[in-house]
Amino acid sequence: MRVIDIIEKKRDGGELTREEIIFFVEGFTNGEIADYQAAAWAMAVLLNGMTPGETTELTLAMAESGDVIDLSQVVPIAVDKHSTGGVGDKTTLVVGPLVAASGLPVGKMSGHGLGFSGGTLDKMESIPGFRTDLSTQEFIEQLRSTGLVLTGQSVDLAPADGKLYALRDVTGTVPSIPLIASSIMSKKIAAGAHAIVLDVKVGVGAFMRNLENAQELAEMMVSIAKQAGRRAVAILSDMNQPLGYAVGNALEVREAIETMQGLGPPDFTEHCLEIASHMLHLGQLAKDEGEGRKIAKNALDSGRALDYFRMLVQSQGGDGSVVDRLDRLPQAKYQETISASHDGYLQGIHARKIGEAAVKLGAGRSKKGESIDHSVGIIVHHKVGNWVEAGEPLFTIHASKEPLLNSAIKEVLAAHTFSDDKVDPLPLVYGIVK
Ligand code: URA
């Protein structure tokens, strides 16, 4: 087999066989296929697409390019969740404890944020002492003994994807639905998931800006899961405005804890119950989502989810007292609240602009490996559709440096738009793909 033939076949719109895909992935991973050839291949895929069968083969080949964790001896069903990323998306912090407290073990490997989209590990690392570098053995032992673990990738999962993603990033080949779907699903499969709830974000603050593309990505990922013998459901959820009110690492941890205390923003609480109900259904603890929701609501209302969160923090070396003493989370030096200058209906809070403003404050990175400031961020005080009176608080900036505070105020103000006419609230969920 020759790589040039595989590239040309894809360029001319042909369908690659399983053997050709395995040959390509193995060759690229071990360095026998050069980056320029892989880049040409990725562009051919971007332009001509892939069939569901090809996408599944690519996913499995990438999953098998490194370690594959087997959790079948550890838990009866390993249920995972994955969000395609957004602004203020702290769902894992609540859903992990919620589902584990309901009796379904959750072992989650998460990532750091990149660009305007936040990352679960950065949020958890705001808690003093919390470790996100558990070894695979520690991951498995904690999952077995406590039913809840949340860490970074400990082993070399799907190295072919890591290499291909880095190449796509610099060759204009990221926005290909089959390549995104196989990239996400290869990591989920390698991490041992038997069932996966996919939270596919749609809107200006998401990878997928429109519903049509999000639906296609969701359908493709669910189809890959099925063909690979896994169960999956995808929830198409809004990312036009930030989820909840808080954006920024320690601020989001605080909001997640408040949510587990029953004091969270209504949209975020509802979103967590939605994701948890699907996880409980896929994990066969509930006969349907309705029952899953009741079980999850009970874990939330009884305070058990919060107990599980405290236990998670302590099991991984963190200061569990933050749960009761939120003032122990990092606090920014400057905190300034800006009020509305006139009355009106809130028409938009541009999620990406808010995310970018948070990154500039130091909450995120513009390059991999940069250090971040856990204390800074933005609290928006309203949701789209709210009537806001002049003089009411609109948002609060948490900053460590005064010049950054001043530029964030301008940027966050510009992310808010108003209307004199009534504005409908944004839907939380646009659809579900099973
Ligand atoms: N996230 C991934 O893991 N891979 C992609 O290709 C895009 C988003």
Short mmCIF file of C-alpha atoms in Angstrom, two decimals, residues 13-366:
data_model
loop_
_atom_site.label_atom_id
_atom_site.label_comp_id
_atom_site.label_asym_id
_atom_site.label_seq_id
_atom_site.Cartn_x
_atom_site.Cartn_y
_atom_site.Cartn_z
CA GLY A 13 -14.00 11.49 -3.76
CA GLY A 14 -13.44 7.76 -3.22
CA GLU A 15 -14.30 5.80 -0.09
CA LEU A 16 -11.31 4.46 1.86
CA THR A 17 -11.29 0.87 3.08
CA ARG A 18 -10.64 -0.17 6.67
CA GLU A 19 -7.16 -1.39 5.68
CA GLU A 20 -6.28 1.90 4.00
CA ILE A 21 -7.41 3.90 7.04
CA ILE A 22 -5.44 1.70 9.44
CA PHE A 23 -2.38 1.94 7.17
CA PHE A 24 -2.68 5.73 7.14
CA VAL A 25 -3.21 6.13 10.91
CA GLU A 26 -0.43 3.69 11.85
CA GLY A 27 2.00 5.21 9.37
CA PHE A 28 1.27 8.75 10.49
CA THR A 29 1.54 7.85 14.20
CA ASN A 30 4.91 6.13 13.82
CA GLY A 31 6.32 8.86 11.59
CA GLU A 32 6.52 6.86 8.34
CA ILE A 33 3.94 9.13 6.73
CA ALA A 34 5.17 12.71 6.56
CA ASP A 35 3.25 15.67 7.93
CA TYR A 36 2.82 17.18 4.45
CA GLN A 37 1.17 14.00 3.22
CA ALA A 38 -1.13 13.84 6.25
CA ALA A 39 -1.98 17.51 5.72
CA ALA A 40 -2.90 16.86 2.07
CA TRP A 41 -5.03 13.92 3.18
CA ALA A 42 -6.78 16.03 5.87
CA MET A 43 -7.58 18.72 3.28
CA ALA A 44 -9.00 16.08 0.94
CA VAL A 45 -11.21 14.86 3.81
CA LEU A 46 -12.26 18.41 4.62
CA LEU A 47 -13.28 19.03 1.00
CA ASN A 48 -14.83 15.66 0.15
CA GLY A 49 -16.10 14.42 3.53
CA MET A 50 -16.18 10.85 4.78
CA THR A 51 -18.93 8.26 4.92
CA PRO A 52 -20.17 7.16 8.38
CA GLY A 53 -18.32 3.86 7.84
CA GLU A 54 -15.01 5.58 7.05
CA THR A 55 -15.44 7.93 10.02
CA THR A 56 -15.99 5.01 12.37
CA GLU A 57 -12.91 3.20 11.04
CA LEU A 58 -10.85 6.37 11.47
CA THR A 59 -12.15 6.75 15.04
CA LEU A 60 -11.30 3.16 15.97
CA ALA A 61 -7.87 3.31 14.35
CA MET A 62 -7.05 6.52 16.25
CA ALA A 63 -8.45 5.08 19.52
CA GLU A 64 -6.20 2.04 19.07
CA SER A 65 -3.10 4.09 18.25
CA GLY A 66 -2.19 4.24 21.97
CA ASP A 67 -3.36 2.91 25.33
CA VAL A 68 -6.99 1.86 25.63
CA ILE A 69 -8.32 1.76 29.19
CA ASP A 70 -10.53 -1.19 30.08
CA LEU A 71 -12.95 -0.25 32.85
CA SER A 72 -15.13 -3.35 32.58
CA GLN A 73 -13.52 -4.90 35.69
CA VAL A 74 -13.87 -1.64 37.61
CA VAL A 75 -17.48 -0.54 37.05
CA PRO A 76 -20.50 -2.28 35.52
CA ILE A 77 -21.02 0.52 32.97
CA ALA A 78 -18.57 3.36 32.38
CA VAL A 79 -20.66 6.39 31.45
CA ASP A 80 -18.86 9.47 30.24
CA LYS A 81 -19.94 12.94 29.21
CA HIS A 82 -18.28 15.31 26.80
CA SER A 83 -18.98 18.94 26.03
CA THR A 84 -17.77 20.36 22.74
CA GLY A 85 -16.80 23.46 24.74
CA GLY A 86 -18.13 26.86 25.54
CA VAL A 87 -18.17 29.85 27.86
CA GLY A 88 -19.16 29.36 31.50
CA ASP A 89 -19.53 25.63 30.93
CA LYS A 90 -18.88 24.20 34.39
CA THR A 91 -21.35 21.32 33.90
CA THR A 92 -18.91 18.50 34.72
CA LEU A 93 -18.25 19.98 38.18
CA VAL A 94 -21.90 19.46 39.11
CA VAL A 95 -22.92 16.53 36.92
CA GLY A 96 -20.06 14.26 38.07
CA PRO A 97 -21.05 14.47 41.77
CA LEU A 98 -24.76 14.43 40.89
CA VAL A 99 -24.54 11.21 38.92
CA ALA A 100 -22.07 9.53 41.31
CA ALA A 101 -24.27 10.47 44.30
CA SER A 102 -27.17 8.84 42.42
CA GLY A 103 -25.27 5.54 42.42
CA LEU A 104 -23.60 5.54 38.98
CA PRO A 105 -19.79 5.76 39.15
CA VAL A 106 -18.19 8.57 37.12
CA GLY A 107 -14.55 8.47 36.06
CA LYS A 108 -13.83 11.52 33.96
CA MET A 109 -10.73 12.63 32.12
CA SER A 110 -10.98 16.29 31.19
CA GLY A 111 -8.81 18.89 29.52
CA HIS A 112 -7.50 22.41 29.96
CA GLY A 113 -9.16 25.29 28.16
CA LEU A 114 -7.84 26.68 24.92
CA GLY A 115 -8.84 30.04 23.47
CA PHE A 116 -12.13 31.50 24.64
CA SER A 117 -13.47 28.09 25.60
CA GLY A 118 -12.82 27.14 29.24
CA GLY A 119 -11.51 23.79 30.52
CA THR A 120 -12.64 21.68 33.47
CA LEU A 121 -9.10 21.07 34.72
CA ASP A 122 -8.37 24.80 34.99
CA LYS A 123 -11.54 25.27 37.00
CA MET A 124 -10.76 22.43 39.43
CA GLU A 125 -7.15 23.62 39.78
CA SER A 126 -8.49 26.81 41.40
CA ILE A 127 -9.13 24.69 44.48
CA PRO A 128 -5.97 24.80 46.62
CA GLY A 129 -4.14 21.46 46.50
CA PHE A 130 -6.45 19.70 44.02
CA ARG A 131 -4.48 17.25 41.85
CA THR A 132 -5.39 16.70 38.22
CA ASP A 133 -2.39 14.49 37.38
CA LEU A 134 -3.50 11.11 38.73
CA SER A 135 -1.83 8.01 37.32
CA THR A 136 -4.03 5.44 35.58
CA GLN A 137 -3.70 3.25 38.68
CA GLU A 138 -4.82 6.08 40.96
CA PHE A 139 -7.68 6.84 38.58
CA ILE A 140 -8.88 3.24 38.65
CA GLU A 141 -8.46 2.85 42.43
CA GLN A 142 -10.34 6.04 43.23
CA LEU A 143 -13.11 5.16 40.78
CA ARG A 144 -13.46 1.76 42.43
CA SER A 145 -13.35 3.03 46.01
CA THR A 146 -15.32 6.28 45.82
CA GLY A 147 -17.21 6.13 42.50
CA LEU A 148 -15.99 9.58 41.46
CA VAL A 149 -12.76 10.80 39.90
CA LEU A 150 -11.92 13.82 37.77
CA THR A 151 -8.44 14.17 36.33
CA GLY A 152 -6.38 14.98 33.25
CA GLN A 153 -5.34 12.38 30.70
CA SER A 154 -2.85 10.13 32.51
CA VAL A 155 -1.82 7.89 29.65
CA ASP A 156 -1.13 8.31 26.00
CA LEU A 157 -4.71 8.15 24.79
CA ALA A 158 -5.25 8.32 21.03
CA PRO A 159 -1.78 9.75 20.16
CA ALA A 160 -2.74 9.70 16.45
CA ASP A 161 -5.43 12.24 17.27
CA GLY A 162 -3.00 14.42 19.23
CA LYS A 163 -0.64 14.49 16.26
CA LEU A 164 -3.35 14.97 13.65
CA TYR A 165 -5.09 17.69 15.67
CA ALA A 166 -1.83 19.68 15.94
CA LEU A 167 -1.42 19.40 12.17
CA ARG A 168 -5.06 20.35 11.47
CA ASP A 169 -4.67 23.36 13.70
CA VAL A 170 -2.01 24.86 11.40
CA THR A 171 -3.34 23.70 8.02
CA GLY A 172 -6.88 25.05 8.08
CA THR A 173 -8.39 21.59 8.46
CA VAL A 174 -10.02 21.78 11.89
CA PRO A 175 -13.60 22.53 10.75
CA SER A 176 -14.31 19.16 9.14
CA ILE A 177 -17.21 17.35 10.78
CA PRO A 178 -15.85 13.78 10.24
CA LEU A 179 -12.43 14.87 11.57
CA ILE A 180 -13.93 16.58 14.65
CA ALA A 181 -16.28 13.65 15.34
CA SER A 182 -13.51 11.04 15.07
CA SER A 183 -11.14 13.18 17.14
CA ILE A 184 -13.61 13.47 20.03
CA MET A 185 -14.91 9.90 19.88
CA SER A 186 -11.46 8.28 19.60
CA LYS A 187 -10.49 9.82 22.97
CA LYS A 188 -13.77 8.78 24.61
CA ILE A 189 -13.40 5.20 23.39
CA ALA A 190 -9.72 5.02 24.43
CA ALA A 191 -10.69 6.32 27.90
CA GLY A 192 -12.92 3.28 28.36
CA ALA A 193 -16.42 4.75 27.92
CA HIS A 194 -19.22 2.24 27.36
CA ALA A 195 -21.86 4.97 27.09
CA ILE A 196 -21.41 8.66 26.28
CA VAL A 197 -23.59 11.74 26.70
CA LEU A 198 -22.44 14.36 24.21
CA ASP A 199 -23.22 17.97 24.99
CA VAL A 200 -22.93 19.59 21.57
CA LYS A 201 -22.88 23.35 21.99
CA VAL A 202 -24.47 25.56 19.34
CA GLY A 203 -24.07 29.31 18.90
CA VAL A 204 -21.65 32.20 18.71
CA GLY A 205 -19.62 30.88 21.66
CA ALA A 206 -19.26 27.34 20.25
CA PHE A 207 -17.33 25.43 17.61
CA MET A 208 -20.59 24.88 15.76
CA ARG A 209 -22.13 28.26 15.07
CA ASN A 210 -25.35 26.97 13.49
CA LEU A 211 -27.85 24.27 14.28
CA GLU A 212 -27.46 22.48 10.95
CA ASN A 213 -23.72 21.81 11.50
CA ALA A 214 -24.25 20.94 15.15
CA GLN A 215 -26.96 18.44 14.20
CA GLU A 216 -24.66 16.85 11.60
CA LEU A 217 -21.79 16.57 14.12
CA ALA A 218 -24.14 15.12 16.76
CA GLU A 219 -25.57 12.55 14.33
CA MET A 220 -22.11 11.53 13.22
CA MET A 221 -20.82 11.04 16.78
CA VAL A 222 -23.89 9.05 17.83
CA SER A 223 -23.56 6.89 14.70
CA ILE A 224 -19.84 6.25 15.43
CA ALA A 225 -20.71 5.23 19.00
CA LYS A 226 -23.34 2.77 17.78
CA GLN A 227 -21.09 1.27 15.13
CA ALA A 228 -18.34 0.91 17.75
CA GLY A 229 -20.74 -0.93 20.08
CA ARG A 230 -21.21 1.97 22.51
CA ARG A 231 -24.38 3.76 23.54
CA ALA A 232 -24.61 7.51 23.03
CA VAL A 233 -26.98 10.42 23.04
CA ALA A 234 -26.25 14.00 21.97
CA ILE A 235 -27.90 17.07 23.43
CA LEU A 236 -27.77 20.18 21.23
CA SER A 237 -27.56 23.00 23.77
CA ASP A 238 -27.31 26.77 23.57
CA MET A 239 -23.99 28.60 23.58
CA ASN A 240 -25.04 32.03 22.34
CA GLN A 241 -24.86 33.46 25.87
CA PRO A 242 -22.66 32.14 28.72
CA LEU A 243 -24.05 29.18 30.67
CA GLY A 244 -25.07 30.37 34.14
CA TYR A 245 -23.67 33.72 35.28
CA ALA A 246 -19.99 33.03 36.07
CA VAL A 247 -17.09 32.93 33.57
CA GLY A 248 -13.59 32.36 34.98
CA ASN A 249 -12.14 29.49 36.93
CA ALA A 250 -12.61 30.12 40.69
CA LEU A 251 -15.81 32.06 39.94
CA GLU A 252 -17.18 29.00 38.13
CA VAL A 253 -16.18 26.67 40.98
CA ARG A 254 -18.09 28.96 43.34
CA GLU A 255 -21.14 28.88 41.07
CA ALA A 256 -20.94 25.09 40.77
CA ILE A 257 -20.85 24.75 44.58
CA GLU A 258 -23.74 27.19 44.95
CA THR A 259 -25.66 25.09 42.41
CA MET A 260 -25.08 21.98 44.53
CA GLN A 261 -26.34 24.00 47.51
CA GLY A 262 -29.55 24.60 45.55
CA LEU A 263 -28.69 28.26 44.94
CA GLY A 264 -27.44 28.05 41.35
CA PRO A 265 -28.63 29.94 38.28
CA PRO A 266 -31.86 28.37 36.94
CA ASP A 267 -30.48 27.79 33.41
CA PHE A 268 -27.34 26.07 34.65
CA THR A 269 -29.19 23.95 37.22
CA GLU A 270 -31.64 22.83 34.54
CA HIS A 271 -28.81 22.02 32.12
CA CYS A 272 -27.05 19.87 34.74
CA LEU A 273 -30.26 17.94 35.48
CA GLU A 274 -30.77 17.38 31.75
CA ILE A 275 -27.27 15.95 31.22
CA ALA A 276 -27.41 13.90 34.44
CA SER A 277 -30.79 12.41 33.53
CA HIS A 278 -29.40 11.12 30.22
CA MET A 279 -26.30 9.72 31.93
CA LEU A 280 -28.46 7.86 34.46
CA HIS A 281 -30.61 6.47 31.67
CA LEU A 282 -27.64 5.35 29.55
CA GLY A 283 -26.05 3.89 32.67
CA GLN A 284 -29.21 1.82 33.22
CA LEU A 285 -29.95 3.27 36.62
CA ALA A 286 -33.13 4.88 35.32
CA LYS A 287 -35.68 3.38 32.91
CA ASP A 288 -35.97 6.69 31.05
CA GLU A 289 -34.79 10.32 31.25
CA GLY A 290 -37.85 11.27 33.32
CA GLU A 291 -36.87 8.83 36.02
CA GLY A 292 -33.23 9.88 35.65
CA ARG A 293 -34.20 13.48 36.30
CA LYS A 294 -36.10 12.54 39.49
CA ILE A 295 -33.11 10.58 40.78
CA ALA A 296 -30.70 13.42 39.95
CA LYS A 297 -32.99 16.05 41.49
CA ASN A 298 -33.11 14.02 44.65
CA ALA A 299 -29.30 13.82 44.81
CA LEU A 300 -29.18 17.60 44.39
CA ASP A 301 -31.94 18.52 46.85
CA SER A 302 -30.72 16.13 49.55
CA GLY A 303 -27.21 17.66 49.55
CA ARG A 304 -25.66 14.32 48.52
CA ALA A 305 -24.18 15.79 45.33
CA LEU A 306 -22.39 18.42 47.40
CA ASP A 307 -21.09 15.73 49.79
CA TYR A 308 -19.69 13.85 46.78
CA PHE A 309 -18.04 17.00 45.49
CA ARG A 310 -16.39 17.59 48.89
CA MET A 311 -15.21 13.97 48.90
CA LEU A 312 -13.85 14.33 45.35
CA VAL A 313 -11.85 17.41 46.33
CA GLN A 314 -10.42 15.69 49.43
CA SER A 315 -9.65 12.41 47.61
CA GLN A 316 -7.48 14.34 45.17
CA GLY A 317 -5.56 16.33 47.77
CA GLY A 318 -7.68 19.48 47.67
CA ASP A 319 -8.97 21.65 50.50
CA GLY A 320 -12.50 20.26 51.03
CA SER A 321 -13.37 23.16 53.32
CA VAL A 322 -13.82 25.42 50.27
CA VAL A 323 -17.23 23.84 49.91
CA ASP A 324 -18.34 25.55 53.12
CA ARG A 325 -15.88 28.46 52.99
CA LEU A 326 -16.09 29.89 49.48
CA ASP A 327 -13.80 32.73 50.57
CA ARG A 328 -10.94 30.20 50.50
CA LEU A 329 -11.09 30.19 46.70
CA PRO A 330 -8.69 32.61 44.99
CA GLN A 331 -10.10 36.16 44.95
CA ALA A 332 -9.16 38.90 42.51
CA LYS A 333 -7.75 42.19 43.80
CA TYR A 334 -10.18 44.36 41.83
CA GLN A 335 -13.91 43.71 41.63
CA GLU A 336 -16.00 46.29 39.84
CA THR A 337 -19.70 46.18 39.06
CA ILE A 338 -21.06 48.08 36.08
CA SER A 339 -24.71 49.12 36.06
CA ALA A 340 -27.07 49.48 33.12
CA SER A 341 -27.16 53.01 31.78
CA HIS A 342 -30.72 52.72 30.47
CA ASP A 343 -33.82 50.49 30.68
CA GLY A 344 -34.35 47.76 28.12
CA TYR A 345 -34.73 44.10 27.29
CA LEU A 346 -31.47 42.24 27.12
CA GLN A 347 -31.21 41.06 23.53
CA GLY A 348 -27.81 39.39 23.55
CA ILE A 349 -24.77 38.61 25.72
CA HIS A 350 -22.27 37.52 23.11
CA ALA A 351 -20.74 34.36 24.57
CA ARG A 352 -17.53 34.45 22.52
CA LYS A 353 -16.83 38.11 23.30
CA ILE A 354 -17.35 37.38 27.01
CA GLY A 355 -15.03 34.37 26.75
CA GLU A 356 -12.38 36.43 24.95
CA ALA A 357 -12.62 39.19 27.55
CA ALA A 358 -12.11 36.59 30.30
CA VAL A 359 -9.02 35.23 28.50
CA LYS A 360 -7.54 38.74 28.30
CA LEU A 361 -8.10 39.15 32.05
CA GLY A 362 -5.91 36.04 32.44
CA ALA A 363 -8.59 33.35 32.94
CA GLY A 364 -7.50 31.44 29.81
CA ARG A 365 -4.64 30.91 27.40
CA SER A 366 -4.03 32.05 23.88
#
